[in-house]
CSV table of C-alpha atoms in Angstrom, one decimal:
chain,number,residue,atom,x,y,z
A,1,UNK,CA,30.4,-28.9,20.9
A,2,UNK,CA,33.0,-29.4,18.4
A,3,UNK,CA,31.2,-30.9,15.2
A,4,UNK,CA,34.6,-32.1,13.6
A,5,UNK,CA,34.9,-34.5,17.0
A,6,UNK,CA,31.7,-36.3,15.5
A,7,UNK,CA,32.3,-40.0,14.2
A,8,UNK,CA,31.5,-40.2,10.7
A,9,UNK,CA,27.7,-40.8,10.7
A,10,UNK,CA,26.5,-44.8,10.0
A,11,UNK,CA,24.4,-43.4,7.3
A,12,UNK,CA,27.7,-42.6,5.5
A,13,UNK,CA,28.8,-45.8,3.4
A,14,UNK,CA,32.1,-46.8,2.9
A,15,UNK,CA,33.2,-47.4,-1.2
A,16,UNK,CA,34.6,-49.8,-2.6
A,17,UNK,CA,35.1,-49.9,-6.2
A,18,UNK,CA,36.3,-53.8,-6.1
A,19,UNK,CA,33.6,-54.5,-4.1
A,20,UNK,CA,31.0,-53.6,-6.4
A,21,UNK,CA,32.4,-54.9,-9.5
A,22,UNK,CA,32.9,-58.3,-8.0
A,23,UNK,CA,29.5,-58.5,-6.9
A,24,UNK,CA,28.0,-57.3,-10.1
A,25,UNK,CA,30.6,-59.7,-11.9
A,26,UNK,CA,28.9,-62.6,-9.6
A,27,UNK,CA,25.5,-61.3,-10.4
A,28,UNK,CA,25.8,-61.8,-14.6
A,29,UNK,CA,27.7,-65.0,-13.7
A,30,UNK,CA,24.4,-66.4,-12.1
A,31,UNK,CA,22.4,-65.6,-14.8
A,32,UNK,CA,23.9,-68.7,-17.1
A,33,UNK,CA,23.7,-72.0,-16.9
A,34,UNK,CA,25.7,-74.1,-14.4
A,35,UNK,CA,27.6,-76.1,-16.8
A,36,UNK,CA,28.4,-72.4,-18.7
A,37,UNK,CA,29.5,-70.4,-15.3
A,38,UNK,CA,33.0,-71.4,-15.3
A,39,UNK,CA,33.7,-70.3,-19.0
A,40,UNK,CA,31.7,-66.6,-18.2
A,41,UNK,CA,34.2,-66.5,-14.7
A,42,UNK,CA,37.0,-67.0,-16.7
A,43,UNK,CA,36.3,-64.7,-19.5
A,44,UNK,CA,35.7,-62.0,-16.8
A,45,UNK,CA,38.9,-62.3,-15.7
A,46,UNK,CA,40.3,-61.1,-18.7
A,47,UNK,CA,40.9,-57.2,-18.7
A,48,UNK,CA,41.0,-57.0,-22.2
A,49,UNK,CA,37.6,-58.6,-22.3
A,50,UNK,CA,34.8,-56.1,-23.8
A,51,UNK,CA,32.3,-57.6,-21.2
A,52,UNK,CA,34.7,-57.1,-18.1
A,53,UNK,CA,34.9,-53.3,-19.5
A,54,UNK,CA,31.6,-52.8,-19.6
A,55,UNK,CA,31.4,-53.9,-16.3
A,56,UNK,CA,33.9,-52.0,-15.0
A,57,UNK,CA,32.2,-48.5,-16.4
A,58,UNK,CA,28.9,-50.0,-14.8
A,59,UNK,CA,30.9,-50.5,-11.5
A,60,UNK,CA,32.6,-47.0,-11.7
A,61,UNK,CA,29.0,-45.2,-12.4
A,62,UNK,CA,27.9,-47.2,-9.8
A,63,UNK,CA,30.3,-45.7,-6.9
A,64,UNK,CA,29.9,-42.2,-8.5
A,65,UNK,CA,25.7,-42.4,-7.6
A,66,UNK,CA,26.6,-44.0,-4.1
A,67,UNK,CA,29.1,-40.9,-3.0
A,68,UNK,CA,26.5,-38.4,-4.4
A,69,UNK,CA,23.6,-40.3,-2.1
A,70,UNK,CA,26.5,-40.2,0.9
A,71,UNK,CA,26.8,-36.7,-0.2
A,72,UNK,CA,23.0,-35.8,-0.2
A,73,UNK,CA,22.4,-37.4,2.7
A,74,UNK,CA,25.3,-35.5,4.9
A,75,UNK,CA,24.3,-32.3,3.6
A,76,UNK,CA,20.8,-33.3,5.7
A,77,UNK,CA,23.3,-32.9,8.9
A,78,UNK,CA,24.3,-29.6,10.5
A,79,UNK,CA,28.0,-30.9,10.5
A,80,UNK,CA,28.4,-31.0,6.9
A,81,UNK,CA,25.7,-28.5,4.9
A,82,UNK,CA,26.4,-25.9,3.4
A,83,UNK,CA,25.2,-23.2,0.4
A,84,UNK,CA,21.8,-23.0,0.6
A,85,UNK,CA,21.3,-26.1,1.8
A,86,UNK,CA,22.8,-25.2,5.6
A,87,UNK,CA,20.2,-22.3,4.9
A,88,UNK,CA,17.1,-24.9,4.9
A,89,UNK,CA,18.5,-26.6,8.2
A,90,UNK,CA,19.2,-23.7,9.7
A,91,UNK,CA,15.7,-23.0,9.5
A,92,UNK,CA,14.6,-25.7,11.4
A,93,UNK,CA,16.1,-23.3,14.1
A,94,UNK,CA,14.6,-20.7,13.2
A,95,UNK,CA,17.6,-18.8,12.1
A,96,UNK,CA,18.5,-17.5,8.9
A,97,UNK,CA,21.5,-16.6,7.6
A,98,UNK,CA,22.7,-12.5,7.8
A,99,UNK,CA,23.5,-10.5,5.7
A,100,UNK,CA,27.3,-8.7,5.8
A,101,UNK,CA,27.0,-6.3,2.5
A,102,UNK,CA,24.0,-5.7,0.7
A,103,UNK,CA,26.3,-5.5,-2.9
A,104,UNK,CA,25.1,-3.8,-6.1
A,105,UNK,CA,23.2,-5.4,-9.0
A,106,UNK,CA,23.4,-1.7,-11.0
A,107,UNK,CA,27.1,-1.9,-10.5
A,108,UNK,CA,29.4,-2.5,-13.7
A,109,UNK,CA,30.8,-5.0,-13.3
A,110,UNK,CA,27.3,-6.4,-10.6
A,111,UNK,CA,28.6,-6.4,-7.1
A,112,UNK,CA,27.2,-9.5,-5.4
A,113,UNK,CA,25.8,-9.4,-2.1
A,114,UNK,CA,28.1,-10.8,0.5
A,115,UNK,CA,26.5,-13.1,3.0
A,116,UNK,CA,27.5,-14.8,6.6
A,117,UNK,CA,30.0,-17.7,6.5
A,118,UNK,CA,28.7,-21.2,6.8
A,119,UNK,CA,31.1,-21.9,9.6
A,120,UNK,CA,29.5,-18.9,11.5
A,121,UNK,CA,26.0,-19.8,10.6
A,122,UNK,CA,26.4,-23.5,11.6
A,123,UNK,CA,27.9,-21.9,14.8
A,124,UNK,CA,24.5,-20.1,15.3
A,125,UNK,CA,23.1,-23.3,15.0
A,126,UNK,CA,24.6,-25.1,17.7
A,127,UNK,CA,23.4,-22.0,20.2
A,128,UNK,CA,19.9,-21.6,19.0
A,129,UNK,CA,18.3,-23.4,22.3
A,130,UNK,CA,20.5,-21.1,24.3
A,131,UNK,CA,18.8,-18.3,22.8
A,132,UNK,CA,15.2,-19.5,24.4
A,133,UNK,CA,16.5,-19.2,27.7
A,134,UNK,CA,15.2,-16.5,29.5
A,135,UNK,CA,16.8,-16.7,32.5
A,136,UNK,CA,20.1,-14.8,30.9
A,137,UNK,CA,23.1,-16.9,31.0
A,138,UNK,CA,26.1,-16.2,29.2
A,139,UNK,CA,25.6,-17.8,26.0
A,140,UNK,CA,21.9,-16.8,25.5
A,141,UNK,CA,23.5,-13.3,25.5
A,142,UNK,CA,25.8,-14.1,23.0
A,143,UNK,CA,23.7,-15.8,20.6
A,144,UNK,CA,21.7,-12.7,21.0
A,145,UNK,CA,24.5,-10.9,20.2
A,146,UNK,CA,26.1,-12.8,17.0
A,147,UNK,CA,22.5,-13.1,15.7
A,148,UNK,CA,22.1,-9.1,15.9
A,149,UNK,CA,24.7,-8.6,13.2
A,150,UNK,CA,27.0,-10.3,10.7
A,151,UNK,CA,30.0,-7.3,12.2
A,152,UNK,CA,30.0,-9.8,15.4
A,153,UNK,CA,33.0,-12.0,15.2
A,154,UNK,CA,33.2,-12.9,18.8
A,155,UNK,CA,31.6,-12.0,22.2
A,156,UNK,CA,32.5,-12.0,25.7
A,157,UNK,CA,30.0,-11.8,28.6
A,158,UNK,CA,30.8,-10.9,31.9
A,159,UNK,CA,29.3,-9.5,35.3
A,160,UNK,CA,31.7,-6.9,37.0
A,161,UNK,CA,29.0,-5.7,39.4
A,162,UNK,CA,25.8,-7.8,40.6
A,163,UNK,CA,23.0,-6.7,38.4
A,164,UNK,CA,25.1,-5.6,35.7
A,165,UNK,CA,26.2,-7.3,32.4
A,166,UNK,CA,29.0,-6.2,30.5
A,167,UNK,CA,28.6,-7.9,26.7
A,168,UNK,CA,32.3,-7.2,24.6
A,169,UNK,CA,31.9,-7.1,21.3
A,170,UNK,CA,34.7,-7.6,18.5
A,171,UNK,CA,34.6,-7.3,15.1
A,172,UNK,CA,36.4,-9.2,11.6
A,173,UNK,CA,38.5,-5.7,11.4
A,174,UNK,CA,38.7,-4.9,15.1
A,175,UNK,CA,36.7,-2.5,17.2
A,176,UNK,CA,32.9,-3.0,16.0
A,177,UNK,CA,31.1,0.5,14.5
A,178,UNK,CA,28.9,2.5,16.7
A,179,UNK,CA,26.2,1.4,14.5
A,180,UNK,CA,27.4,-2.7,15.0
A,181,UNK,CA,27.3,-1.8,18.9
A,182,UNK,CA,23.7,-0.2,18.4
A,183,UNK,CA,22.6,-3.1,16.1
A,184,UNK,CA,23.5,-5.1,19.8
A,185,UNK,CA,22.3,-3.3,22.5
A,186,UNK,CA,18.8,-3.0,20.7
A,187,UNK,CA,19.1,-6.9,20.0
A,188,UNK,CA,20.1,-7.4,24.0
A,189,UNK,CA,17.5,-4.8,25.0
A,190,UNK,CA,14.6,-6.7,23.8
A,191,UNK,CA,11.7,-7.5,26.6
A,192,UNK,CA,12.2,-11.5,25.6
A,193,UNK,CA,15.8,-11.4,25.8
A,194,UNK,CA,16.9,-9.4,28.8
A,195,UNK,CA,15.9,-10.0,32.5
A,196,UNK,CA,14.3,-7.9,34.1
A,197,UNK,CA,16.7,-6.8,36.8
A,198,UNK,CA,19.9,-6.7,33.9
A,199,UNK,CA,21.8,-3.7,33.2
A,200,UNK,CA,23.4,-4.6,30.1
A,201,UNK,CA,26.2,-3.0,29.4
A,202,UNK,CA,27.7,-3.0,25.3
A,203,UNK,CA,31.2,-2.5,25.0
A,204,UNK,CA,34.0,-2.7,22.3
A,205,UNK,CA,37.1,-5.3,22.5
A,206,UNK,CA,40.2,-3.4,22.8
A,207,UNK,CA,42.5,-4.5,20.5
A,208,UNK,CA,45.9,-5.7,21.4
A,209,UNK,CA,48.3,-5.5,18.1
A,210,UNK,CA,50.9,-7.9,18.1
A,211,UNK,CA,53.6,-8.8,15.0
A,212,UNK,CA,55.6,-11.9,14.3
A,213,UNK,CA,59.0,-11.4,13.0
A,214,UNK,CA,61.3,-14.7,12.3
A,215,UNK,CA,63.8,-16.4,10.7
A,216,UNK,CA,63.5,-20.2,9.6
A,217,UNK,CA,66.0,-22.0,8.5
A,218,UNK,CA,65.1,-24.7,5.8
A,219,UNK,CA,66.2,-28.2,5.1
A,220,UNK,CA,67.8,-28.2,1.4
A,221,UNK,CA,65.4,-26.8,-1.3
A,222,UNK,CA,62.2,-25.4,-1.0
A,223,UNK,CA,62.7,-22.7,1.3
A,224,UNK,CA,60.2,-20.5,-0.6
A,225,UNK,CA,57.6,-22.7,-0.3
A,226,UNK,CA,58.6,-23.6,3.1
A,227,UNK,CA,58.2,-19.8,4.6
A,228,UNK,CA,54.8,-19.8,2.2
A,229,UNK,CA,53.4,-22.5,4.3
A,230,UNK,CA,54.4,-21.1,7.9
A,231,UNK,CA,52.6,-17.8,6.9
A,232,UNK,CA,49.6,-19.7,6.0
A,233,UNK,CA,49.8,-21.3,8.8
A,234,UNK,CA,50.4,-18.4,10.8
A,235,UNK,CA,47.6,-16.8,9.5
A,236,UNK,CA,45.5,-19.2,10.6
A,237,UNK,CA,46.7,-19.6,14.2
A,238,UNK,CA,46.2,-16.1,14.6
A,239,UNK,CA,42.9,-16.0,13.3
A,240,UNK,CA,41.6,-19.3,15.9
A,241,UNK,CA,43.4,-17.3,18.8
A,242,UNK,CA,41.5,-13.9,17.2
A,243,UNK,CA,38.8,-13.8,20.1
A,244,UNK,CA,37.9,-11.6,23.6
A,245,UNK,CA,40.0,-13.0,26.6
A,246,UNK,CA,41.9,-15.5,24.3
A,247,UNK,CA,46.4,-15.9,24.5
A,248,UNK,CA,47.9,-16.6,21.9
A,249,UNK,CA,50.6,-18.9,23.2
A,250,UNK,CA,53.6,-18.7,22.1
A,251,UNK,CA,54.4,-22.5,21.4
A,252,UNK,CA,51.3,-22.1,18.8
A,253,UNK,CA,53.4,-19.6,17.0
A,254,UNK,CA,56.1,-21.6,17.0
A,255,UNK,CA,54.1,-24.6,15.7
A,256,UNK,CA,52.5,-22.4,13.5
A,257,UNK,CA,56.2,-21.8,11.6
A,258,UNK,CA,57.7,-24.7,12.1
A,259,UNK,CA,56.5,-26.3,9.0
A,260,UNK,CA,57.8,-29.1,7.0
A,261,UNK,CA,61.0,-28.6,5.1
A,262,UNK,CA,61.8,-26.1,8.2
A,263,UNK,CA,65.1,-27.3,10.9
A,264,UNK,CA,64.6,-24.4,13.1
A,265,UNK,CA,62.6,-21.2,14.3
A,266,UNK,CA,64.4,-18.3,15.4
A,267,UNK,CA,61.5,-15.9,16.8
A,268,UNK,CA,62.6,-12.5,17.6
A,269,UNK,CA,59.1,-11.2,18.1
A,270,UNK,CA,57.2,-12.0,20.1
A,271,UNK,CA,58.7,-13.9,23.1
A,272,UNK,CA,56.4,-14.3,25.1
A,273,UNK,CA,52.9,-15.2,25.1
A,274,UNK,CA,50.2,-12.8,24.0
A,275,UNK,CA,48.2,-12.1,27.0
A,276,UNK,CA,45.1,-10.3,27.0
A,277,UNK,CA,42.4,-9.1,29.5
A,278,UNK,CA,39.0,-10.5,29.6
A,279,UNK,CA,37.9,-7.4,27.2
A,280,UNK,CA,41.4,-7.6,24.7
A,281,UNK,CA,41.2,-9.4,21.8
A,282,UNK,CA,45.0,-9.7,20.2
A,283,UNK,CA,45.3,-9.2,16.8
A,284,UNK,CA,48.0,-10.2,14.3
A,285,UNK,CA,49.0,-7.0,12.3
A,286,UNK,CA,52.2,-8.1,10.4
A,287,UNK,CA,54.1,-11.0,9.4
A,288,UNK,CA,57.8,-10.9,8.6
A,289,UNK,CA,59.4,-14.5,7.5
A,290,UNK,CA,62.9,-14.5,6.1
């Protein structure tokens, strides 16, 4: 399940800064005297008045403490924590965040520690009951997998023979480390993870390399900032389509660079899609704008 699909939760108040300062203006108007209402109304409605200012702030604190309880109170949801506080829900799945480098305090300058990502976490999340199957479908194995070390940035599971389970395993930089494939096969290997009849079967992705090389032609100014964008952009396309078995289309790349202030695209590599097998992963090595 995409969490970003989710309607904005109810518990989530809408603010509005009119809103609150006409009710708090209403309030201190029904605090005087009928015959004196009228006057106080009136004087409100003077901006330079030193009462309607003081309002105002009142108002303005006012929203601030609402958005910090909307805040609070999304960080509660797995959608939208994060820090330390995603840490605490993700324990109410048992699962707790990895660890990628272990950093230096003796270090000069300290090298911090350098943990798993909150979208990755969250992620591991979301396939936690999958993990308590038993039975071994595919993305029990793979939250397996992803929870056996912070090197896993995707996973593929197949069966090319009855009996046998083939689990591919990429990594952020490419091919995983013998010791990232280890970390895995002990994880998969476990008595309460695989069935007994599995052969499971650990193997790295195989990288497919692929550069994009292009021209764009920009509307008037800002053709720097223009080609800035697209690589951004680029970047991150290639980096959603960076998994086992994925293509990256080509009319992604081409979305991908035709940013705003850009007339046309002239792509001289590639041109066609990037296919890949189920155990390819492609991988964007250069980019080269002009």
């Amino acid at each position: 399940m995409d969490l970003t699909q989710l309607p904005p939760p109810e518990v989530e108040e809408t603010l509005d800064f009119e809103a609150i300062l006409a009710k708090r203006k209403a309030t201190l108007i029904s605090y005087y005297q009928e015959d004196q209402q009228a006057a106080i109304a009136a004087t409100l409605e003077l901006e330079s008045e030193p009462l309607n200012k003081m309002l105002q702030e009142n108002a303005y604190n006012e929203m601030i403490l609402r958005a910090r309880i909307n805040d609070a109170a999304k960080q509660t949801l797995l959608a939208f924590a994060s820090g330390t506080t995603l840490d605490h829900v993700a324990g109410e799945y048992e699962i707790k965040r990895l660890l990628v480098t272990p950093g230096d305090p003796s270090a000069t300058p300290p090298i911090e520690p350098v943990y798993e990502s909150d979208d990755r976490l969250r992620m591991r999340c979301q396939m936690a009951y999958e993990g308590m199957a038993t039975a071994g479908p595919v993305n029990a194995y793979k939250f397996h997998a992803l929870s056996a070390s912070a090197e896993v940035a995707d996973v593929a599971v197949d069966s090319p023979t009855p009996g046998t389970v083939r689990v591919t395993i990429l990594s952020p930089a490419g091919q995983p480390s013998a010791d990232t494939l280890n970390l895995v096969e002990q994880a998969l290997s476990a008595e309460d993870v695989r069935p007994l009849c599995d052969l499971v079967a650990v193997e790295p992705a195989q990288i497919k390399p692929y550069a994009v090389d292009a021209t764009l032609n920009a509307i008037g100014l800002g053709k720097e900032q223009a080609i800035a964008a697209a690589k951004d952009a680029m970047a991150k396309t290639a980096a959603a389509y960076y998994r086992v078995g994925a293509t990256v289309p080509l009319s992604a790349i081409y979305a991908a660079l035709h940013q705003p202030g850009i007339d046309s695209v002239t792509l001289r590599a590639p041109l066609t899609d990037v296919t890949c097998t189920a155990q390819q992963a492609a991988k964007l090595t250069s980019i080269n704008i002009d």
